[in-house]
CSV table of N, CA and C and ligand atoms in Angstrom, one decimal:
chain,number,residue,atom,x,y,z
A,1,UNK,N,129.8,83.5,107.2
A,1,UNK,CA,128.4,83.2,107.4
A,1,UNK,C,127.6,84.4,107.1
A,2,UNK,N,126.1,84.3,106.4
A,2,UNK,CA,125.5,85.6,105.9
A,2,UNK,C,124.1,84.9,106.3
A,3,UNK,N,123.2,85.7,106.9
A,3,UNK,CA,121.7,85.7,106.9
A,3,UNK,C,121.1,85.8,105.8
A,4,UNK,N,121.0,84.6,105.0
A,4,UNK,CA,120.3,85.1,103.9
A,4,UNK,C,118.6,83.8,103.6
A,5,UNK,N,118.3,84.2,102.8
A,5,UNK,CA,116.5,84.0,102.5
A,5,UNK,C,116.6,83.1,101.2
A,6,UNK,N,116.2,81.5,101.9
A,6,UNK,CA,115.8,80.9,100.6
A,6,UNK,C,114.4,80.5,100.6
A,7,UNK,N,114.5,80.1,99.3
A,7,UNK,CA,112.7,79.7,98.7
A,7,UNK,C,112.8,77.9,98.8
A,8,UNK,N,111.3,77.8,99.5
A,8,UNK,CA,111.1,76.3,99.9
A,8,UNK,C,110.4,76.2,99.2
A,9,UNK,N,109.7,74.9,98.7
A,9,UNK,CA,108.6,74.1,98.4
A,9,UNK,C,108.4,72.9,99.2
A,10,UNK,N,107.1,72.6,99.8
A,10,UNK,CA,106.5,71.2,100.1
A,10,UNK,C,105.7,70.8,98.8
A,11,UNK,N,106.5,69.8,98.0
A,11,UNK,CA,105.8,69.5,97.2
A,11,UNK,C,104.6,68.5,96.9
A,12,UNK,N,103.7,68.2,96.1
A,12,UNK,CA,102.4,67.6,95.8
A,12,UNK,C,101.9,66.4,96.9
A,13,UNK,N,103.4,65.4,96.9
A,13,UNK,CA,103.0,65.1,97.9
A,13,UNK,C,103.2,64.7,99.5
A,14,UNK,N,103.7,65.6,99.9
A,14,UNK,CA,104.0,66.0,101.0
A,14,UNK,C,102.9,66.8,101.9
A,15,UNK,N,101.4,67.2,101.0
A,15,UNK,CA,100.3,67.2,101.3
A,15,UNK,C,99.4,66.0,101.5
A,16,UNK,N,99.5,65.5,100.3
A,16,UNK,CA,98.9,64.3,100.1
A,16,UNK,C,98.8,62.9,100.8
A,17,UNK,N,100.2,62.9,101.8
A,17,UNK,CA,100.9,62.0,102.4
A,17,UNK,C,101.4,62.4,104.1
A,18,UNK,N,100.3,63.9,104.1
A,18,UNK,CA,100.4,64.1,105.1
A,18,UNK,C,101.6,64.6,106.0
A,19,UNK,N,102.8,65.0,105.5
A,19,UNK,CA,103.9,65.0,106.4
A,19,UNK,C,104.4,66.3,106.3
A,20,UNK,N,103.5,67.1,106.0
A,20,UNK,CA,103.8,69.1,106.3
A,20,UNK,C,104.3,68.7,107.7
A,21,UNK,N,103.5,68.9,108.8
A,21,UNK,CA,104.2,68.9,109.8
A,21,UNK,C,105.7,68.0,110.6
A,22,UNK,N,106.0,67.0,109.3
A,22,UNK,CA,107.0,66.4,110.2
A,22,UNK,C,107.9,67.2,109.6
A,23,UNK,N,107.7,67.2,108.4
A,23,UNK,CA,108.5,68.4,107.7
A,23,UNK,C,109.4,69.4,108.2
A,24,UNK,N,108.1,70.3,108.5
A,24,UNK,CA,108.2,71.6,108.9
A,24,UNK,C,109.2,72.0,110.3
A,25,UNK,N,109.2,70.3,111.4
A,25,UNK,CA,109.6,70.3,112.3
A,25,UNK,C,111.0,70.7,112.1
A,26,UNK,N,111.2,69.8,111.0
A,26,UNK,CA,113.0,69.4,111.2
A,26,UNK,C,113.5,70.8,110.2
A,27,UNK,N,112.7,71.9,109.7
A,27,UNK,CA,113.4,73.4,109.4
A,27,UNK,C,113.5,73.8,110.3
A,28,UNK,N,112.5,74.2,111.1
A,28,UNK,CA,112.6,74.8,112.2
A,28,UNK,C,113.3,74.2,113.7
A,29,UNK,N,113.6,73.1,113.9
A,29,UNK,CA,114.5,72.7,114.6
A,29,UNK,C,115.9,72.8,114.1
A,30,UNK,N,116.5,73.3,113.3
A,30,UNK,CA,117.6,73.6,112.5
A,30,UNK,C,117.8,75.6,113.4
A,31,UNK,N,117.1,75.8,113.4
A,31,UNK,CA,117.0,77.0,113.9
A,31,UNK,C,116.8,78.2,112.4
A,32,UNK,N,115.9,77.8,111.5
A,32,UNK,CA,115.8,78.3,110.7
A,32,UNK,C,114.6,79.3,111.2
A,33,UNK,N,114.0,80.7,110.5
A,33,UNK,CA,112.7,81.3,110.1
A,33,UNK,C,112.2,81.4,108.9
A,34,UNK,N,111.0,80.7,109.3
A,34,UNK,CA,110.2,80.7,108.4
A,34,UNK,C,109.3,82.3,108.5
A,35,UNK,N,109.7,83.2,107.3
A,35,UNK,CA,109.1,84.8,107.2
A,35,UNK,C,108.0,84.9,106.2
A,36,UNK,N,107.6,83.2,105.1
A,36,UNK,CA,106.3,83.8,104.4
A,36,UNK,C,105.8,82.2,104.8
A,37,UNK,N,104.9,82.0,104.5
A,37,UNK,CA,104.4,80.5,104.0
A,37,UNK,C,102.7,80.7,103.2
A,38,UNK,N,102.6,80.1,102.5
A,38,UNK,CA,101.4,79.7,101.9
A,38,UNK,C,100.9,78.4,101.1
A,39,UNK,N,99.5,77.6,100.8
A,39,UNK,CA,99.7,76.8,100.6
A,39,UNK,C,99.2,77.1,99.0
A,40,UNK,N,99.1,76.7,97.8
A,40,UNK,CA,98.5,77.2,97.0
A,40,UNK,C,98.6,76.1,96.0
A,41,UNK,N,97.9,76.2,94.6
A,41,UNK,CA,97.9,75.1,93.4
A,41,UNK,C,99.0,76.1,92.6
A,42,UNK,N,100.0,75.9,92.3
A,42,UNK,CA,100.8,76.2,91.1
A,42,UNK,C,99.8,76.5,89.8
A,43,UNK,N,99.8,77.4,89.0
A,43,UNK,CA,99.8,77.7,87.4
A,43,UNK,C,101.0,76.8,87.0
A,44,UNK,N,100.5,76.4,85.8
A,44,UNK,CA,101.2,75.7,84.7
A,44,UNK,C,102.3,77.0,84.5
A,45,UNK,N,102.2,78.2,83.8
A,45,UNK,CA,103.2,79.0,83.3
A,45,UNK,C,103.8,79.3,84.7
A,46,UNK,N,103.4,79.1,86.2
A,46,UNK,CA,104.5,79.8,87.0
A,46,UNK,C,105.5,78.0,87.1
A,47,UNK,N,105.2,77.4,87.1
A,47,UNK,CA,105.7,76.1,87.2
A,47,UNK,C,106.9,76.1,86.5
A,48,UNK,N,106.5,76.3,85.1
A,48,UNK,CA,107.2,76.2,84.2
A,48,UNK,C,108.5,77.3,84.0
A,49,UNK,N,108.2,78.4,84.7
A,49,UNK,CA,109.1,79.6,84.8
A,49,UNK,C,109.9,79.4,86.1
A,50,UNK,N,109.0,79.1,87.0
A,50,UNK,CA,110.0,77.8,88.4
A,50,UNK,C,111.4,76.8,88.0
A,51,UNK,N,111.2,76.2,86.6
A,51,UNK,CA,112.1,75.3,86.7
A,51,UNK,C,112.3,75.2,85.0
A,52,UNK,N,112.1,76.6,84.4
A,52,UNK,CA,113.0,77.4,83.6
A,52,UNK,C,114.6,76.6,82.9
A,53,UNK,N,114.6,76.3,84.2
A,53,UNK,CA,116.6,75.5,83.4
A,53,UNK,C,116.5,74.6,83.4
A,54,UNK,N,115.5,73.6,83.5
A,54,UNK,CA,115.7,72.7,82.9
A,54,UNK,C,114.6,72.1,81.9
A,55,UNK,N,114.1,73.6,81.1
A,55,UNK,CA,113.5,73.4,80.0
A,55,UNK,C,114.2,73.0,78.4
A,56,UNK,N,113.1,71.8,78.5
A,56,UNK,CA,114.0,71.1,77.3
A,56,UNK,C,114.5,69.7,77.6
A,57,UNK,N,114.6,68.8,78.7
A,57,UNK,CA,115.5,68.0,79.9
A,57,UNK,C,113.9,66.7,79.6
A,58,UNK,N,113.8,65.7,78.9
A,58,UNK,CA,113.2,64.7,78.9
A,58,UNK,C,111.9,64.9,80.5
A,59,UNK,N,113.0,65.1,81.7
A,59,UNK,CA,112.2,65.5,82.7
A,59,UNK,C,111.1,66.3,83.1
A,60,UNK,N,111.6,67.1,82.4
A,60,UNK,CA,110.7,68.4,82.6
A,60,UNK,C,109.2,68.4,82.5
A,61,UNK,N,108.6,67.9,80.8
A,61,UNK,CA,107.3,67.6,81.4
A,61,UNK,C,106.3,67.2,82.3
A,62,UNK,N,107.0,65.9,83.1
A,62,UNK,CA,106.7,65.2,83.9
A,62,UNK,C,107.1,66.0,85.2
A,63,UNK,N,107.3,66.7,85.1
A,63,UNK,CA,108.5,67.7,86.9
A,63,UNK,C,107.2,68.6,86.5
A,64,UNK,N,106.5,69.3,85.7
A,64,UNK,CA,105.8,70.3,85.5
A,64,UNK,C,104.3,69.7,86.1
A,65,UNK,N,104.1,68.4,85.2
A,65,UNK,CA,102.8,67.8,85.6
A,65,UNK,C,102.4,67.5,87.3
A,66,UNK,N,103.6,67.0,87.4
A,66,UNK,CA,103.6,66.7,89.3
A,66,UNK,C,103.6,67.9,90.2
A,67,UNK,N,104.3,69.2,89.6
A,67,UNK,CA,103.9,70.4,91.0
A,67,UNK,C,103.0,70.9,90.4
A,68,UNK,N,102.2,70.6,89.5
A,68,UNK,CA,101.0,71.3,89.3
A,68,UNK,C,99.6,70.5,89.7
A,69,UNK,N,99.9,69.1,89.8
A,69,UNK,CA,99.1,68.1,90.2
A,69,UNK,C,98.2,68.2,91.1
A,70,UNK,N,98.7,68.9,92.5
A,70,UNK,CA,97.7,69.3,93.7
A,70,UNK,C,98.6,70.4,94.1
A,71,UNK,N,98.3,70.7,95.1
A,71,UNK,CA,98.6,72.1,96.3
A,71,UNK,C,100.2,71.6,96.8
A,72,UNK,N,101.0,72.6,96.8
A,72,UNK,CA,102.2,72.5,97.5
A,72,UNK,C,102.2,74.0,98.4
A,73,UNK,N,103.1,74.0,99.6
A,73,UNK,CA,103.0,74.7,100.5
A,73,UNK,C,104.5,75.4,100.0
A,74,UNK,N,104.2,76.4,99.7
A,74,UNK,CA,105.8,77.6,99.9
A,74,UNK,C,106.2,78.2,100.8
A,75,UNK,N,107.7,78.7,100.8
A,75,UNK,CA,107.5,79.4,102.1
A,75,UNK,C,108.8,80.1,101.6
A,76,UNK,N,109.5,81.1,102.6
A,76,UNK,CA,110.7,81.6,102.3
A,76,UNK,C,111.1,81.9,104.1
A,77,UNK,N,112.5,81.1,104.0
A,77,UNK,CA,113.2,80.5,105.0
A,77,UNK,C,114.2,81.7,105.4
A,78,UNK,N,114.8,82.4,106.8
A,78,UNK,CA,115.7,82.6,106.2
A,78,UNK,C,116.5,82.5,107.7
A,79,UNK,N,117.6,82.4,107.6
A,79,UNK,CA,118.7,82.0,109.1
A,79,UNK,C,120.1,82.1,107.9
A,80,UNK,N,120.7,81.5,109.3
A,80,UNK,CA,122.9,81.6,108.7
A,80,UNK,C,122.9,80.9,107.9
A,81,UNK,N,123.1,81.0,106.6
A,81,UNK,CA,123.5,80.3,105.6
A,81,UNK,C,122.3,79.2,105.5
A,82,UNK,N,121.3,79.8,105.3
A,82,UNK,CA,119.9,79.2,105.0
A,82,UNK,C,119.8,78.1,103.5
A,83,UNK,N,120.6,78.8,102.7
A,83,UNK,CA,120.6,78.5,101.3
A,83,UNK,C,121.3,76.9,101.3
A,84,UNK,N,122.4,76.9,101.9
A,84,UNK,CA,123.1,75.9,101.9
A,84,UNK,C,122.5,74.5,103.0
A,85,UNK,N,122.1,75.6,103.7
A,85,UNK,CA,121.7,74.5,104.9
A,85,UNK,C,120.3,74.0,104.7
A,86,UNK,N,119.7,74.6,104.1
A,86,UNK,CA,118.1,73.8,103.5
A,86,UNK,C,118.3,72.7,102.9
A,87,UNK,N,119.4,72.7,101.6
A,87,UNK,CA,120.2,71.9,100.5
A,87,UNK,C,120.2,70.4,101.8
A,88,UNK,N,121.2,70.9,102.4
A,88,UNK,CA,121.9,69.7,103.1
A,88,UNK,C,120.8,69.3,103.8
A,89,UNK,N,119.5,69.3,104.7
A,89,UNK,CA,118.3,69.2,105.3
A,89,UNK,C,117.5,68.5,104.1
A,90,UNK,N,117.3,68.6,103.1
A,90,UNK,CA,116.6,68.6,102.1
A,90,UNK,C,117.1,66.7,101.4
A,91,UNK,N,118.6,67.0,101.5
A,91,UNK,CA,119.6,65.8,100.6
A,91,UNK,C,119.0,65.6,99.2
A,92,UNK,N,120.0,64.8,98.2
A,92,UNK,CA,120.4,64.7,97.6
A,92,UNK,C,118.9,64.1,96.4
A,93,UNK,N,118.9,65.1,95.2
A,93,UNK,CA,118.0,64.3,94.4
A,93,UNK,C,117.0,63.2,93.9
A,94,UNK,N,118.1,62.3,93.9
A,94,UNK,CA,117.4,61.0,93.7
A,94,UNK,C,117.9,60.6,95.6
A,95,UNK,N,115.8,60.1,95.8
A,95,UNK,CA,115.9,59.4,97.2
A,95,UNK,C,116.7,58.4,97.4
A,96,UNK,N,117.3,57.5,96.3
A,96,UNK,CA,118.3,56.6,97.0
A,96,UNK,C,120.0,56.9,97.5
A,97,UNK,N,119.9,58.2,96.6
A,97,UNK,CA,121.5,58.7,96.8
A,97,UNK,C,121.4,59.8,98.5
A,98,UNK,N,119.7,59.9,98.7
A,98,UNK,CA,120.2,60.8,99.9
A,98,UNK,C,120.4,60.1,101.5
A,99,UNK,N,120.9,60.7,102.1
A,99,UNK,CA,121.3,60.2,103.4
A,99,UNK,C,120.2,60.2,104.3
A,100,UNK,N,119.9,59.2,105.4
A,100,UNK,CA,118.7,58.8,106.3
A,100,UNK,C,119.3,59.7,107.0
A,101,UNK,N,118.2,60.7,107.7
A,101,UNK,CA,118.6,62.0,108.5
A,101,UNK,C,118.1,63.4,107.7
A,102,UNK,N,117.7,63.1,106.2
A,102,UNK,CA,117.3,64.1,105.4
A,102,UNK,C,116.3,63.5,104.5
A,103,UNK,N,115.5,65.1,104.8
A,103,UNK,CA,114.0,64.9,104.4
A,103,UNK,C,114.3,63.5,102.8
A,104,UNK,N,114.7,63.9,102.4
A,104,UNK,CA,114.5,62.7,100.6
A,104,UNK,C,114.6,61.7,101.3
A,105,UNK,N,115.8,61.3,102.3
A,105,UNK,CA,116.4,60.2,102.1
A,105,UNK,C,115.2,59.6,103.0
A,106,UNK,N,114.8,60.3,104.2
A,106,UNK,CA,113.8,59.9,104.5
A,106,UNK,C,111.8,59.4,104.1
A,107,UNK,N,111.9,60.7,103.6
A,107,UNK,CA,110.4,60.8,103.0
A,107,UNK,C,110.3,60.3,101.5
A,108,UNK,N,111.3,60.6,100.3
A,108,UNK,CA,111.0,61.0,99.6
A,108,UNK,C,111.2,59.4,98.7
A,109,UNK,N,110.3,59.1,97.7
A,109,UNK,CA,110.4,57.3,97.6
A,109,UNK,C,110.7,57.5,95.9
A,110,UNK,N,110.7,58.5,95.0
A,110,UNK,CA,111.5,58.7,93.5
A,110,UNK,C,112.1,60.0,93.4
A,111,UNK,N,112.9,60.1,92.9
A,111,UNK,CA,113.4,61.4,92.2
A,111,UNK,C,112.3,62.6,91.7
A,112,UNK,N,111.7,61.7,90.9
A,112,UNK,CA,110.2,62.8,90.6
A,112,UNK,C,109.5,63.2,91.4
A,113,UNK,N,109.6,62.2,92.2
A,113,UNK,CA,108.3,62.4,93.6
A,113,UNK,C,108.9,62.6,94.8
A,114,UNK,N,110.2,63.4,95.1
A,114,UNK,CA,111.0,63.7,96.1
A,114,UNK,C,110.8,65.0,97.2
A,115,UNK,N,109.2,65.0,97.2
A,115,UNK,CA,108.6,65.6,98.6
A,115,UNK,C,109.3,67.4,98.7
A,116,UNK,N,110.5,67.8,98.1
A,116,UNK,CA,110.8,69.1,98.7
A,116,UNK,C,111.4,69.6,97.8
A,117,UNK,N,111.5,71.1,97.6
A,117,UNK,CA,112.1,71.9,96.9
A,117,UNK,C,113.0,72.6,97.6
A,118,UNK,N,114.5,73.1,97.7
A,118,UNK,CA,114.9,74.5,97.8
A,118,UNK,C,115.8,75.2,97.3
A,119,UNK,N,115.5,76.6,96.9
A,119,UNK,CA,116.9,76.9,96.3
A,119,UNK,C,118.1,76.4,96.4
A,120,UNK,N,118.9,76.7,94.9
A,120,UNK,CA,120.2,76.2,95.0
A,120,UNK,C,121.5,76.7,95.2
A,121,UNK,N,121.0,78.8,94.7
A,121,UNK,CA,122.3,79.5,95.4
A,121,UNK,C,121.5,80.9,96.0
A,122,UNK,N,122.2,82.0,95.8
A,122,UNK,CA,121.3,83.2,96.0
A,122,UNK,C,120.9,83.6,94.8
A,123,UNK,N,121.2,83.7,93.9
A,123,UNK,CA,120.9,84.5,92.6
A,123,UNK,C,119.2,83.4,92.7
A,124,UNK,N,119.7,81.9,92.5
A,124,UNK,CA,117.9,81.6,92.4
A,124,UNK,C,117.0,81.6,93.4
A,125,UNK,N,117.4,81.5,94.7
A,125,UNK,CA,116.5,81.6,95.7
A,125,UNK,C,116.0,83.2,95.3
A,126,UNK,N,116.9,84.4,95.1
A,126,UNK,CA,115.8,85.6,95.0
A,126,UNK,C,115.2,85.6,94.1
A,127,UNK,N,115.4,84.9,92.6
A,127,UNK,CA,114.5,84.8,91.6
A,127,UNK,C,112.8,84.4,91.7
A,128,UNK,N,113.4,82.9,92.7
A,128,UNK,CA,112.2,82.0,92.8
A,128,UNK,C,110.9,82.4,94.2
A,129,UNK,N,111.5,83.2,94.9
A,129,UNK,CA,110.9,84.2,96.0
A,129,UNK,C,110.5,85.5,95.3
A,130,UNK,N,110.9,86.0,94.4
A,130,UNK,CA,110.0,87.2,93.6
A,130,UNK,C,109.5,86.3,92.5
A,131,UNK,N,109.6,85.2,92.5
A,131,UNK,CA,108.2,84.9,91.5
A,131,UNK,C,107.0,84.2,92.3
A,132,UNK,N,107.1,84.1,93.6
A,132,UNK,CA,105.8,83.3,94.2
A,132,UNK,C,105.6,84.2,95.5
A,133,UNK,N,106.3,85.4,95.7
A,133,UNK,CA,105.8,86.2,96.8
A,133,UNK,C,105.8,87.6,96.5
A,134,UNK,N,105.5,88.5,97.0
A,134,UNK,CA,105.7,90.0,97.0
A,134,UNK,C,106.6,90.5,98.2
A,135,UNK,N,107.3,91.6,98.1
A,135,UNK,CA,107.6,92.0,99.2
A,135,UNK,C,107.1,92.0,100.3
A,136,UNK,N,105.5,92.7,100.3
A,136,UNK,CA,105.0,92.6,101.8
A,136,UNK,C,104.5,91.6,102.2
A,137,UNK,N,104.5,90.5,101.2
A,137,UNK,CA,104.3,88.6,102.1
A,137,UNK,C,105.1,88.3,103.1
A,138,UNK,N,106.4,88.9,103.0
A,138,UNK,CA,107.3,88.6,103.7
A,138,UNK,C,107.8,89.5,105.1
A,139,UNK,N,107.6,88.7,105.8
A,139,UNK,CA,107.4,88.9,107.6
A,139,UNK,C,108.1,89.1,108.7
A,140,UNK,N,108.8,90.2,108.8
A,140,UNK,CA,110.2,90.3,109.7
A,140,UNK,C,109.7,90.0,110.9
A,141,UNK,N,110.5,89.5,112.1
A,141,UNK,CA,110.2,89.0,113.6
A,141,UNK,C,111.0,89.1,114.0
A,142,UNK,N,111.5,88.5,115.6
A,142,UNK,CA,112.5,88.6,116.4
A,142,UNK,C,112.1,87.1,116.7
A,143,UNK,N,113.0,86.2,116.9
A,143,UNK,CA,112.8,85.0,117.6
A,143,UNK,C,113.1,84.7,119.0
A,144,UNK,N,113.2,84.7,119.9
A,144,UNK,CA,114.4,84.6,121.3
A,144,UNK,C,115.5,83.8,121.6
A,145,UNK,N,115.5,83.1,120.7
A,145,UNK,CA,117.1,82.4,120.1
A,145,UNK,C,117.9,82.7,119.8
A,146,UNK,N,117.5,83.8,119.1
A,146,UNK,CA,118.4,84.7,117.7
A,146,UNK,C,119.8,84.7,118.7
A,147,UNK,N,119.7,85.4,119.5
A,147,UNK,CA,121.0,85.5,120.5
A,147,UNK,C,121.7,84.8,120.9
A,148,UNK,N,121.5,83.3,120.5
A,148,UNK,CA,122.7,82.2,120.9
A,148,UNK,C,122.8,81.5,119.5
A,149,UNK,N,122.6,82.3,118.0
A,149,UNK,CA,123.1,82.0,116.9
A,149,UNK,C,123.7,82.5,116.1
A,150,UNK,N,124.1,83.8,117.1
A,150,UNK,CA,124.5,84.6,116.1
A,150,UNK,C,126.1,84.8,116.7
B,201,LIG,P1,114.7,70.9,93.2
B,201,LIG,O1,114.9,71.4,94.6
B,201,LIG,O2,113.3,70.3,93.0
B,201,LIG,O3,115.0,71.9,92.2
B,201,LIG,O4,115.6,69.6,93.0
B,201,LIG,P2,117.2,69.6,92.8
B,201,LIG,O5,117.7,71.0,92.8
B,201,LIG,O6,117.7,68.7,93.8
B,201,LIG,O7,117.4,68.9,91.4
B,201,LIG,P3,117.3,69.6,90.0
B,201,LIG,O8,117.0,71.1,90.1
B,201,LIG,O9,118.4,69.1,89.2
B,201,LIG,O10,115.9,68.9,89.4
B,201,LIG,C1,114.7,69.5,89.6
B,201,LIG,C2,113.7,68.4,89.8
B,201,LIG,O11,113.6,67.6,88.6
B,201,LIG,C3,114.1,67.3,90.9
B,201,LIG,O12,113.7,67.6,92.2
B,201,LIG,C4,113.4,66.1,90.4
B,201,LIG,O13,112.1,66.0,90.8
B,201,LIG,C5,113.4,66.3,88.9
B,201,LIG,N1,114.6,65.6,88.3
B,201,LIG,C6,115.9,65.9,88.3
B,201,LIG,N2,116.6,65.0,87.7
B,201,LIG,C7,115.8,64.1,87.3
B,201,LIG,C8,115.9,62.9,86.5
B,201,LIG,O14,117.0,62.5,86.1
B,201,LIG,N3,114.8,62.1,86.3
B,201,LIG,C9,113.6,62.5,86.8
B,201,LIG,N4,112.5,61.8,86.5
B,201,LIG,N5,113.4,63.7,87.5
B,201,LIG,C10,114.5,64.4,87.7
B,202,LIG,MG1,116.9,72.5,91.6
């Protein structure tokens, strides 16, 4: 197990539809920290450098047009095996493959329009956190938990 820091998104419409805070509940009841958050409109070129691998993918257009569409909220997460455990919190791509208990399977009603982003290992979560934060966005604390997770 390693403390490490991944990169979230609430995406277009998970503003729209109102459910940041139901969201937000179920990271943070995980016993995650949240060390940056902001809410902001994507640029087209950072969008597109976001999701980089899968330029070229029939999808992609359409994946570009939707997080640039309105405001999505970022954040960078970080607890025990953050990376993995956002994944599993997050579930499975397309909303019908993911499990009731996780955000898609719950919130999220297409694949395109599947409410959350998060990194997929460490190499991208540090990429995708140095391209939407700076170092000093990011917010060290103490929680009072910390002591029965570690
Ligand atoms: P992200 O956390 O958003 O990166 O999703 P992911 O890691 O679960 O999936 P992936 O990186 O493969 O795809 C990125 C995004 O492209 C997904 O969240 C979907 O919104 C979209 N996407 C992926 N596969 C498809 C597809 O087959 N069809 C469509 N329409 N969208 C897709
Ligand atoms: Mg991905």
């Amino acid at each position: 197990m390693s403390c490490e820091r991944t990169f979230v998104m609430l995406k277009p419409g998970t503003l729209e539809r109102r459910l940041v805070g139901r969201i937000l509940e179920r990271l943070e009841n995980c016993c995650l920290k949240i060390i940056a958050l902001k809410l902001m409109r994507i640029p087209r070129d950072l969008a597109e450098e976001h999701y980089a691998e899968h330029r070229g993918k029939d999808f992609y257009p359409p994946l570009i047009d939707y997080i640039t569409s309105s405001p999505v909220i970022v954040m960078v997460i970080e607890g025990e095996n953050s990376i993995a455990k956002v994944r599993k919190i997050a579930g499975a791509t397309n909303p019908m493959e993911a499990l009731p208990g996780t955000i898609r399977g719950d919130f999220a009603l297409t694949t395109k329009k599947n409410v959350i982003h998060a990194s997929d290992s460490l190499e991208s979560a540090q990429r995708e956190i140095n391209l939407f934060f700076k170092e000093e966005e990011l917010i060290d604390y103490e929680v009072p938990n910390e002591k029965w997770i570690r």
